[in-house]
Amino acid sequence: MTRGNDTIRVLIPLKLRKKNGRPKIMPPADYSPSEDQTQDPHILRAIGRAWGWRRRMEAGEFATIQELSEAVGLAERHVSRQLRLAYLAPEVLKRLTCGREASAVSLYDLCFLAGETWQEQAERVFGRA
């Protein structure tokens, strides 16, 4: 038979934060995820979408970013910013998509790195090695 003091309490140190407008459970600060869980799916999706948009523009389907943004139903500013992801350094793209390495910067900051040199991009995205 159970008594009143036989209750087991399990405390898990998690925080609840909002990311991209959705609640996300944040692990403890000392937690390190396994290698296959390090990549943010939002970054992968944004890179794929940017490459799709780039191909459509290069094929002549759209002449301007304004036409593209109207066709996909997103703000021109958003499309313009995310389209820059298709112009990141090949090594950065390879490490983000195939190597599944975690980025040291947010998706928003990643969009502004296309104007930097390829070496600077890798240093900013993955940290100094």
PDB file of C-alpha atoms in Angstrom:
ATOM      1  CA  MET A   1       0.000   0.000   0.000  1.00  0.00           C
ATOM      2  CA  THR A   2       1.144   3.509  -0.611  1.00  0.00           C
ATOM      3  CA  ARG A   3       1.463   6.099   2.038  1.00  0.00           C
ATOM      4  CA  GLY A   4       1.149   9.859   1.664  1.00  0.00           C
ATOM      5  CA  ASN A   5       4.919  10.394   1.746  1.00  0.00           C
ATOM      6  CA  ASP A   6       5.681   7.808  -0.994  1.00  0.00           C
ATOM      7  CA  THR A   7       5.384  10.435  -3.740  1.00  0.00           C
ATOM      8  CA  ILE A   8       8.395  10.811  -6.006  1.00  0.00           C
ATOM      9  CA  ARG A   9       9.085  14.256  -7.450  1.00  0.00           C
ATOM     10  CA  VAL A  10      11.170  14.666 -10.561  1.00  0.00           C
ATOM     11  CA  LEU A  11      12.411  18.167 -11.359  1.00  0.00           C
ATOM     12  CA  ILE A  12      13.686  18.848 -14.861  1.00  0.00           C
ATOM     13  CA  PRO A  13      15.435  22.224 -15.273  1.00  0.00           C
ATOM     14  CA  LEU A  14      13.800  23.467 -18.480  1.00  0.00           C
ATOM     15  CA  LYS A  15      12.757  26.930 -19.592  1.00  0.00           C
ATOM     16  CA  LEU A  16       9.867  27.783 -21.862  1.00  0.00           C
ATOM     17  CA  ARG A  17      10.639  30.505 -24.427  1.00  0.00           C
ATOM     18  CA  LYS A  18       9.068  31.685 -27.642  1.00  0.00           C
ATOM     19  CA  LYS A  19      10.986  31.144 -30.875  1.00  0.00           C
ATOM     20  CA  ASN A  20       9.481  32.289 -34.162  1.00  0.00           C
ATOM     21  CA  GLY A  21       6.205  32.904 -32.349  1.00  0.00           C
ATOM     22  CA  ARG A  22       5.972  29.346 -31.043  1.00  0.00           C
ATOM     23  CA  PRO A  23       6.671  28.052 -27.560  1.00  0.00           C
ATOM     24  CA  LYS A  24       9.943  26.133 -27.358  1.00  0.00           C
ATOM     25  CA  ILE A  25      11.300  24.158 -24.444  1.00  0.00           C
ATOM     26  CA  MET A  26      14.886  25.202 -23.785  1.00  0.00           C
ATOM     27  CA  PRO A  27      17.273  22.630 -22.268  1.00  0.00           C
ATOM     28  CA  PRO A  28      19.616  23.385 -19.351  1.00  0.00           C
ATOM     29  CA  ALA A  29      22.646  25.560 -20.137  1.00  0.00           C
ATOM     30  CA  ASP A  30      25.105  22.678 -19.733  1.00  0.00           C
ATOM     31  CA  TYR A  31      23.209  20.376 -22.124  1.00  0.00           C
ATOM     32  CA  SER A  32      24.951  19.521 -25.388  1.00  0.00           C
ATOM     33  CA  PRO A  33      22.753  17.876 -28.044  1.00  0.00           C
ATOM     34  CA  SER A  34      23.876  14.874 -30.038  1.00  0.00           C
ATOM     35  CA  GLU A  35      25.414  15.529 -33.438  1.00  0.00           C
ATOM     36  CA  ASP A  36      22.251  14.752 -35.412  1.00  0.00           C
ATOM     37  CA  GLN A  37      20.170  17.285 -33.450  1.00  0.00           C
ATOM     38  CA  THR A  38      22.363  20.363 -33.817  1.00  0.00           C
ATOM     39  CA  GLN A  39      20.891  21.972 -36.947  1.00  0.00           C
ATOM     40  CA  ASP A  40      17.983  24.358 -36.761  1.00  0.00           C
ATOM     41  CA  PRO A  41      15.284  23.182 -39.201  1.00  0.00           C
ATOM     42  CA  HIS A  42      14.305  26.814 -39.843  1.00  0.00           C
ATOM     43  CA  ILE A  43      17.759  27.477 -41.318  1.00  0.00           C
ATOM     44  CA  LEU A  44      17.554  24.413 -43.565  1.00  0.00           C
ATOM     45  CA  ARG A  45      14.084  25.395 -44.776  1.00  0.00           C
ATOM     46  CA  ALA A  46      15.148  28.997 -45.427  1.00  0.00           C
ATOM     47  CA  ILE A  47      18.232  27.928 -47.416  1.00  0.00           C
ATOM     48  CA  GLY A  48      16.146  25.566 -49.538  1.00  0.00           C
ATOM     49  CA  ARG A  49      13.531  28.231 -50.178  1.00  0.00           C
ATOM     50  CA  ALA A  50      16.222  30.812 -51.084  1.00  0.00           C
ATOM     51  CA  TRP A  51      17.784  28.453 -53.618  1.00  0.00           C
ATOM     52  CA  GLY A  52      14.382  27.738 -55.119  1.00  0.00           C
ATOM     53  CA  TRP A  53      13.704  31.441 -55.467  1.00  0.00           C
ATOM     54  CA  ARG A  54      17.166  32.030 -56.968  1.00  0.00           C
ATOM     55  CA  ARG A  55      16.595  29.313 -59.592  1.00  0.00           C
ATOM     56  CA  ARG A  56      13.201  30.746 -60.513  1.00  0.00           C
ATOM     57  CA  MET A  57      14.666  34.233 -60.930  1.00  0.00           C
ATOM     58  CA  GLU A  58      17.634  32.963 -62.968  1.00  0.00           C
ATOM     59  CA  ALA A  59      15.236  30.987 -65.199  1.00  0.00           C
ATOM     60  CA  GLY A  60      13.452  34.264 -65.999  1.00  0.00           C
ATOM     61  CA  GLU A  61      10.212  33.347 -64.279  1.00  0.00           C
ATOM     62  CA  PHE A  62      10.427  36.618 -62.320  1.00  0.00           C
ATOM     63  CA  ALA A  63      12.251  39.783 -63.344  1.00  0.00           C
ATOM     64  CA  THR A  64      12.239  41.488 -59.943  1.00  0.00           C
ATOM     65  CA  ILE A  65      12.101  40.596 -56.296  1.00  0.00           C
ATOM     66  CA  GLN A  66       8.788  42.446 -56.115  1.00  0.00           C
ATOM     67  CA  GLU A  67       7.244  40.063 -58.663  1.00  0.00           C
ATOM     68  CA  LEU A  68       8.645  37.071 -56.779  1.00  0.00           C
ATOM     69  CA  SER A  69       7.352  38.307 -53.432  1.00  0.00           C
ATOM     70  CA  GLU A  70       3.870  38.845 -54.851  1.00  0.00           C
ATOM     71  CA  ALA A  71       3.878  35.337 -56.342  1.00  0.00           C
ATOM     72  CA  VAL A  72       4.933  33.641 -53.076  1.00  0.00           C
ATOM     73  CA  GLY A  73       2.710  35.861 -50.929  1.00  0.00           C
ATOM     74  CA  LEU A  74       5.431  37.262 -48.680  1.00  0.00           C
ATOM     75  CA  ALA A  75       6.703  40.764 -48.019  1.00  0.00           C
ATOM     76  CA  GLU A  76       9.289  42.030 -50.487  1.00  0.00           C
ATOM     77  CA  ARG A  77      11.640  42.895 -47.648  1.00  0.00           C
ATOM     78  CA  HIS A  78      11.454  39.343 -46.260  1.00  0.00           C
ATOM     79  CA  VAL A  79      12.048  37.737 -49.664  1.00  0.00           C
ATOM     80  CA  SER A  80      14.943  40.077 -50.398  1.00  0.00           C
ATOM     81  CA  ARG A  81      16.607  39.326 -47.064  1.00  0.00           C
ATOM     82  CA  GLN A  82      16.166  35.555 -47.259  1.00  0.00           C
ATOM     83  CA  LEU A  83      17.233  35.395 -50.913  1.00  0.00           C
ATOM     84  CA  ARG A  84      20.731  36.347 -49.720  1.00  0.00           C
ATOM     85  CA  LEU A  85      21.062  32.879 -48.178  1.00  0.00           C
ATOM     86  CA  ALA A  86      21.474  31.462 -51.693  1.00  0.00           C
ATOM     87  CA  TYR A  87      24.653  33.517 -52.046  1.00  0.00           C
ATOM     88  CA  LEU A  88      26.495  32.264 -48.974  1.00  0.00           C
ATOM     89  CA  ALA A  89      29.924  30.686 -49.354  1.00  0.00           C
ATOM     90  CA  PRO A  90      29.822  27.113 -50.691  1.00  0.00           C
ATOM     91  CA  GLU A  91      31.708  25.802 -47.653  1.00  0.00           C
ATOM     92  CA  VAL A  92      29.235  27.459 -45.264  1.00  0.00           C
ATOM     93  CA  LEU A  93      26.274  26.009 -47.156  1.00  0.00           C
ATOM     94  CA  LYS A  94      27.887  22.565 -47.227  1.00  0.00           C
ATOM     95  CA  ARG A  95      28.605  22.581 -43.496  1.00  0.00           C
ATOM     96  CA  LEU A  96      25.117  23.848 -42.645  1.00  0.00           C
ATOM     97  CA  THR A  97      23.196  21.444 -44.858  1.00  0.00           C
ATOM     98  CA  CYS A  98      25.336  18.313 -45.292  1.00  0.00           C
ATOM     99  CA  GLY A  99      27.591  18.519 -42.248  1.00  0.00           C
ATOM    100  CA  ARG A 100      24.642  19.430 -40.039  1.00  0.00           C
ATOM    101  CA  GLU A 101      26.818  21.763 -37.955  1.00  0.00           C
ATOM    102  CA  ALA A 102      25.161  24.212 -35.612  1.00  0.00           C
ATOM    103  CA  SER A 103      25.283  27.862 -36.539  1.00  0.00           C
ATOM    104  CA  ALA A 104      26.645  30.372 -34.033  1.00  0.00           C
ATOM    105  CA  VAL A 105      24.361  33.071 -35.475  1.00  0.00           C
ATOM    106  CA  SER A 106      20.608  33.361 -35.880  1.00  0.00           C
ATOM    107  CA  LEU A 107      18.798  32.952 -39.183  1.00  0.00           C
ATOM    108  CA  TYR A 108      18.242  36.718 -39.289  1.00  0.00           C
ATOM    109  CA  ASP A 109      21.981  37.426 -38.899  1.00  0.00           C
ATOM    110  CA  LEU A 110      22.850  34.674 -41.378  1.00  0.00           C
ATOM    111  CA  CYS A 111      20.930  36.568 -44.066  1.00  0.00           C
ATOM    112  CA  PHE A 112      23.333  39.510 -43.839  1.00  0.00           C
ATOM    113  CA  LEU A 113      26.576  37.539 -44.208  1.00  0.00           C
ATOM    114  CA  ALA A 114      26.457  37.097 -47.996  1.00  0.00           C
ATOM    115  CA  GLY A 115      28.326  40.383 -48.511  1.00  0.00           C
ATOM    116  CA  GLU A 116      31.347  39.275 -46.481  1.00  0.00           C
ATOM    117  CA  THR A 117      34.284  37.218 -47.739  1.00  0.00           C
ATOM    118  CA  TRP A 118      33.878  33.463 -47.666  1.00  0.00           C
ATOM    119  CA  GLN A 119      36.432  33.071 -44.871  1.00  0.00           C
ATOM    120  CA  GLU A 120      34.726  35.733 -42.733  1.00  0.00           C
ATOM    121  CA  GLN A 121      31.361  34.018 -43.305  1.00  0.00           C
ATOM    122  CA  ALA A 122      32.690  30.690 -42.004  1.00  0.00           C
ATOM    123  CA  GLU A 123      34.276  32.355 -38.968  1.00  0.00           C
ATOM    124  CA  ARG A 124      31.085  34.220 -38.076  1.00  0.00           C
ATOM    125  CA  VAL A 125      28.736  31.287 -38.673  1.00  0.00           C
ATOM    126  CA  PHE A 126      30.706  28.541 -36.934  1.00  0.00           C
ATOM    127  CA  GLY A 127      32.883  30.567 -34.576  1.00  0.00           C
ATOM    128  CA  ARG A 128      36.630  30.795 -34.669  1.00  0.00           C
ATOM    129  CA  ALA A 129      38.274  27.403 -34.814  1.00  0.00           C
TER     130      ALA A 129
END
